Tab-separated table of C-alpha atoms in Angstrom:
chain	number	residue	atom	x	y	z
A	1	SER	CA	83.914	86.080	111.601
A	2	GLN	CA	87.588	86.007	110.902
A	3	GLU	CA	89.947	86.285	113.832
A	4	LEU	CA	93.624	86.984	113.525
A	5	GLU	CA	96.025	85.851	116.201
A	6	GLN	CA	99.399	87.550	116.394
A	7	SER	CA	102.396	86.214	118.245
A	8	PRO	CA	104.218	87.222	120.214
A	9	GLN	CA	102.202	90.039	121.768
A	10	SER	CA	105.390	91.834	122.693
A	11	LEU	CA	108.994	91.389	121.752
A	12	ILE	CA	112.221	92.904	123.032
A	13	VAL	CA	115.325	92.333	120.951
A	14	GLN	CA	118.852	93.598	120.917
A	15	GLU	CA	119.736	95.943	118.099
A	16	GLY	CA	121.176	94.021	115.201
A	17	LYS	CA	119.276	90.803	115.929
A	18	ASN	CA	116.740	89.197	113.640
A	19	LEU	CA	113.120	88.674	114.648
A	20	THR	CA	109.894	87.168	113.382
A	21	ILE	CA	106.259	88.060	114.057
A	22	ASN	CA	103.477	85.656	113.147
A	23	CYS	CA	99.863	86.175	112.154
A	24	THR	CA	97.545	83.152	112.121
A	25	SER	CA	93.938	82.648	111.094
A	26	SER	CA	91.588	79.704	111.278
A	27	LYS	CA	90.186	80.736	107.923
A	28	THR	CA	91.677	81.513	104.546
A	29	LEU	CA	93.304	84.903	104.431
A	30	TYR	CA	92.391	87.240	101.630
A	31	GLY	CA	94.504	90.321	101.094
A	32	LEU	CA	96.835	90.019	104.078
A	33	TYR	CA	98.253	93.384	105.126
A	34	TRP	CA	101.104	94.286	107.436
A	35	TYR	CA	101.193	97.716	109.039
A	36	LYS	CA	103.402	99.463	111.541
A	37	GLN	CA	102.044	101.899	114.099
A	38	LYS	CA	103.759	104.143	116.561
A	39	TYR	CA	101.747	104.900	119.675
A	40	GLY	CA	99.129	107.556	119.041
A	41	GLU	CA	99.786	107.695	115.325
A	42	GLY	CA	98.307	106.270	112.181
A	43	LEU	CA	99.248	103.055	110.426
A	44	ILE	CA	102.114	102.887	107.988
A	45	PHE	CA	101.573	100.417	105.179
A	46	LEU	CA	104.363	97.858	104.911
A	47	MET	CA	103.245	95.114	102.565
A	48	MET	CA	100.261	93.271	101.163
A	49	LEU	CA	100.196	89.590	100.251
A	50	GLN	CA	97.502	87.863	98.270
A	51	LYS	CA	98.773	84.614	96.802
A	52	GLY	CA	99.641	81.449	98.667
A	53	GLY	CA	103.400	81.136	98.990
A	54	GLU	CA	103.915	84.799	98.185
A	55	GLU	CA	106.900	86.583	99.674
A	56	LYS	CA	107.747	90.270	99.543
A	57	SER	CA	110.678	92.238	100.857
A	58	HIS	CA	111.337	95.885	101.465
A	59	GLU	CA	114.665	96.964	102.874
A	60	LYS	CA	115.194	94.685	105.877
A	61	ILE	CA	111.612	93.501	106.228
A	62	THR	CA	110.283	90.346	104.582
A	63	ALA	CA	106.694	89.145	104.708
A	64	LYS	CA	105.466	85.708	103.686
A	65	LEU	CA	102.075	84.109	103.229
A	66	ASP	CA	101.953	80.335	103.499
A	67	GLU	CA	100.602	78.093	100.767
A	68	LYS	CA	97.356	77.480	102.632
A	69	LYS	CA	96.910	81.238	103.088
A	70	GLN	CA	96.236	80.857	106.802
A	71	GLN	CA	99.478	82.104	108.247
A	72	SER	CA	101.748	85.019	107.533
A	73	SER	CA	105.082	85.973	109.011
A	74	LEU	CA	106.986	89.228	109.145
A	75	HIS	CA	110.734	88.927	109.463
A	76	ILE	CA	113.098	91.767	110.265
A	77	THR	CA	116.780	91.307	109.638
A	78	ALA	CA	119.458	93.166	111.593
A	79	SER	CA	116.927	95.162	113.594
A	80	GLN	CA	117.430	98.864	114.202
A	81	PRO	CA	115.865	101.313	116.689
A	82	SER	CA	113.742	102.677	113.841
A	83	HIS	CA	111.976	99.319	113.647
A	84	ALA	CA	110.450	99.795	117.089
A	85	GLY	CA	106.682	100.118	117.162
A	86	ILE	CA	103.501	98.106	116.996
A	87	TYR	CA	103.090	95.732	114.098
A	88	LEU	CA	99.582	94.854	113.000
A	89	CYS	CA	98.395	92.274	110.541
A	90	GLY	CA	95.049	92.825	108.872
A	91	ALA	CA	93.033	90.772	106.427
A	92	GLU	CA	89.866	90.998	104.428
A	93	SER	CA	87.178	89.138	106.335
A	94	ILE	CA	85.576	88.072	103.103
A	95	GLN	CA	87.259	87.991	99.715
A	96	GLY	CA	86.627	91.268	97.989
A	97	ALA	CA	84.948	92.806	101.018
A	98	GLN	CA	87.723	95.411	101.345
A	99	LYS	CA	87.133	96.019	105.037
A	100	LEU	CA	89.856	94.683	107.277
A	101	VAL	CA	89.946	92.833	110.552
A	102	PHE	CA	93.120	93.178	112.581
A	103	GLY	CA	95.202	91.114	114.905
A	104	GLN	CA	95.854	92.449	118.380
A	105	GLY	CA	99.270	93.739	117.428
A	106	THR	CA	102.857	92.971	118.405
A	107	ARG	CA	104.758	95.576	120.353
A	108	LEU	CA	108.402	95.577	119.291
A	109	THR	CA	111.116	97.168	121.403
A	110	ILE	CA	114.697	97.420	120.166
A	111	ASN	CA	117.373	97.739	122.806
A	112	PRO	CA	120.557	99.539	121.772
B	1	GLY	CA	102.528	105.565	98.499
B	2	ALA	CA	99.139	107.217	98.625
B	3	VAL	CA	98.429	109.754	101.348
B	4	VAL	CA	95.393	109.986	103.587
B	5	SER	CA	94.959	112.957	105.893
B	6	GLN	CA	92.735	113.521	108.884
B	7	HIS	CA	91.622	116.696	110.539
B	8	PRO	CA	91.787	117.562	113.326
B	9	SER	CA	94.621	115.491	114.735
B	10	TRP	CA	93.242	115.961	118.208
B	11	VAL	CA	90.159	117.525	119.733
B	12	ILE	CA	88.855	118.138	123.226
B	13	CYS	CA	85.175	118.842	123.675
B	14	LYS	CA	82.559	119.085	126.357
B	15	SER	CA	80.070	116.326	126.974
B	16	GLY	CA	76.952	116.758	124.867
B	17	THR	CA	78.591	118.547	121.979
B	18	SER	CA	79.167	117.173	118.482
B	19	VAL	CA	82.534	116.733	116.819
B	20	LYS	CA	83.281	116.335	113.120
B	21	ILE	CA	86.372	114.521	111.869
B	22	GLU	CA	87.461	114.759	108.242
B	23	CYS	CA	89.270	112.114	106.235
B	24	ARG	CA	90.763	112.996	102.863
B	25	SER	CA	92.569	111.010	100.231
B	26	LEU	CA	95.102	113.508	98.920
B	27	ASP	CA	96.371	112.004	95.693
B	28	PHE	CA	93.852	109.379	94.736
B	29	GLN	CA	90.126	108.864	94.576
B	30	ALA	CA	88.461	106.513	96.978
B	31	THR	CA	84.922	105.305	96.438
B	32	THR	CA	85.166	103.511	99.760
B	33	MET	CA	86.642	104.709	103.025
B	34	PHE	CA	86.633	103.040	106.403
B	35	TRP	CA	86.396	104.347	109.942
B	36	TYR	CA	88.107	102.546	112.791
B	37	ARG	CA	88.281	103.121	116.494
B	38	GLN	CA	91.206	102.224	118.697
B	39	PHE	CA	91.340	102.131	122.477
B	40	PRO	CA	94.662	102.378	124.333
B	41	LYS	CA	96.846	99.333	123.842
B	42	GLN	CA	94.188	97.645	121.753
B	43	SER	CA	93.853	96.873	118.095
B	44	LEU	CA	91.684	98.651	115.553
B	45	MET	CA	87.975	97.961	115.472
B	46	LEU	CA	86.069	98.708	112.297
B	47	MET	CA	83.139	101.021	112.913
B	48	ALA	CA	81.708	101.563	109.462
B	49	THR	CA	82.305	101.497	105.743
B	50	SER	CA	81.766	104.813	104.017
B	51	ASN	CA	80.559	104.661	100.426
B	52	GLU	CA	80.656	107.676	98.146
B	53	GLY	CA	77.171	108.780	97.229
B	54	SER	CA	75.361	106.248	99.377
B	55	LYS	CA	74.679	105.390	102.989
B	56	ALA	CA	77.408	104.072	105.202
B	57	THR	CA	77.403	100.470	106.344
B	58	TYR	CA	77.819	100.142	110.084
B	59	GLU	CA	79.305	97.235	111.967
B	60	GLN	CA	77.240	95.426	114.533
B	61	GLY	CA	76.998	97.350	117.767
B	62	VAL	CA	77.869	100.744	116.288
B	63	GLU	CA	75.108	103.327	116.660
B	64	LYS	CA	74.535	104.917	113.277
B	65	ASP	CA	72.631	107.836	114.799
B	66	LYS	CA	75.534	108.618	117.076
B	67	PHE	CA	78.328	108.220	114.546
B	68	LEU	CA	77.154	110.012	111.429
B	69	ILE	CA	79.153	109.338	108.295
B	70	ASN	CA	79.027	111.363	105.111
B	71	HIS	CA	81.017	110.536	101.991
B	72	ALA	CA	80.296	113.566	99.888
B	73	SER	CA	83.033	113.180	97.297
B	74	LEU	CA	85.601	110.699	96.082
B	75	THR	CA	88.228	112.277	98.298
B	76	LEU	CA	86.369	113.208	101.470
B	77	SER	CA	84.549	111.320	104.194
B	78	THR	CA	83.450	112.802	107.496
B	79	LEU	CA	82.618	111.207	110.816
B	80	THR	CA	80.481	113.212	113.212
B	81	VAL	CA	80.272	112.068	116.801
B	82	THR	CA	76.961	113.459	118.001
B	83	SER	CA	76.223	114.288	121.618
B	84	ALA	CA	79.629	113.068	122.641
B	85	HIS	CA	80.174	111.514	126.045
B	86	PRO	CA	83.367	110.610	127.900
B	87	GLU	CA	83.050	106.973	126.806
B	88	ASP	CA	83.384	108.167	123.196
B	89	SER	CA	86.908	109.322	123.958
B	90	SER	CA	89.146	107.301	121.704
B	91	PHE	CA	91.537	107.342	118.768
B	92	TYR	CA	89.647	107.413	115.483
B	93	ILE	CA	91.433	106.360	112.302
B	94	CYS	CA	90.185	106.366	108.750
B	95	SER	CA	91.463	104.454	105.760
B	96	ALA	CA	90.944	104.625	102.030
B	97	ARG	CA	91.528	102.055	99.356
B	98	ASP	CA	93.578	102.969	96.326
B	99	SER	CA	91.630	101.182	93.607
B	100	PRO	CA	94.345	100.392	91.055
B	101	ILE	CA	96.604	98.801	93.655
B	102	TYR	CA	93.898	97.666	96.090
B	103	THR	CA	95.942	98.728	99.061
B	104	GLN	CA	94.403	100.361	102.096
B	105	TYR	CA	96.133	103.461	103.332
B	106	PHE	CA	95.463	104.909	106.744
B	107	GLY	CA	95.215	108.437	108.023
B	108	PRO	CA	97.266	109.646	110.999
B	109	GLY	CA	94.296	109.399	113.338
B	110	THR	CA	92.285	111.809	115.467
B	111	ARG	CA	92.404	111.672	119.219
B	112	LEU	CA	89.079	112.664	120.730
B	113	THR	CA	88.792	113.539	124.400
B	114	VAL	CA	85.355	114.260	125.799
B	115	LEU	CA	85.295	116.007	129.151
């Protein structure tokens, strides 16, 4: 089965600093999703990547999928307190299977 | 983006009772919905895939007789936790896939506490 490894598991950054979260798999990633979750709440969809080398941006968040489709990164520029939360990467375990397996999450804290 | 709702948002019940959780896609139709479970400070674990008009597909280790899933329409799936016990206390989250975009959207979750 597919396993997703996220790093780091937790991250504390000063407001205004940039940061990167990584998601790595030993197998090819199909439909790589990034979500944000606040404790006790649902998941907010951020971005989905499908093609090797694909990169998407929304506001100050950029997600990339490497050419081999085994690693994805989420980069936040000029972090703000509103970026705090748990970031989860998820991927289809089998191409077209729709169901997602998730990484363990990265807990992001932004210090003012 | 598409919206998925869940009801109730939280529920407390006595051991031995059954609890039903609803998951609705509000502005799109979803032939497939998914039910996840999340323990504190842990990631999401897929429980089952809910298919409209057919039986749900359960993940290994999930008791289908305990977690009853019904996908009666293209916008509604329900999860019933039967004869709930304290170990069933958890955060249950559903998701639905918006077919044209093939993006999975998640509900806000339901926190179940079994006393």
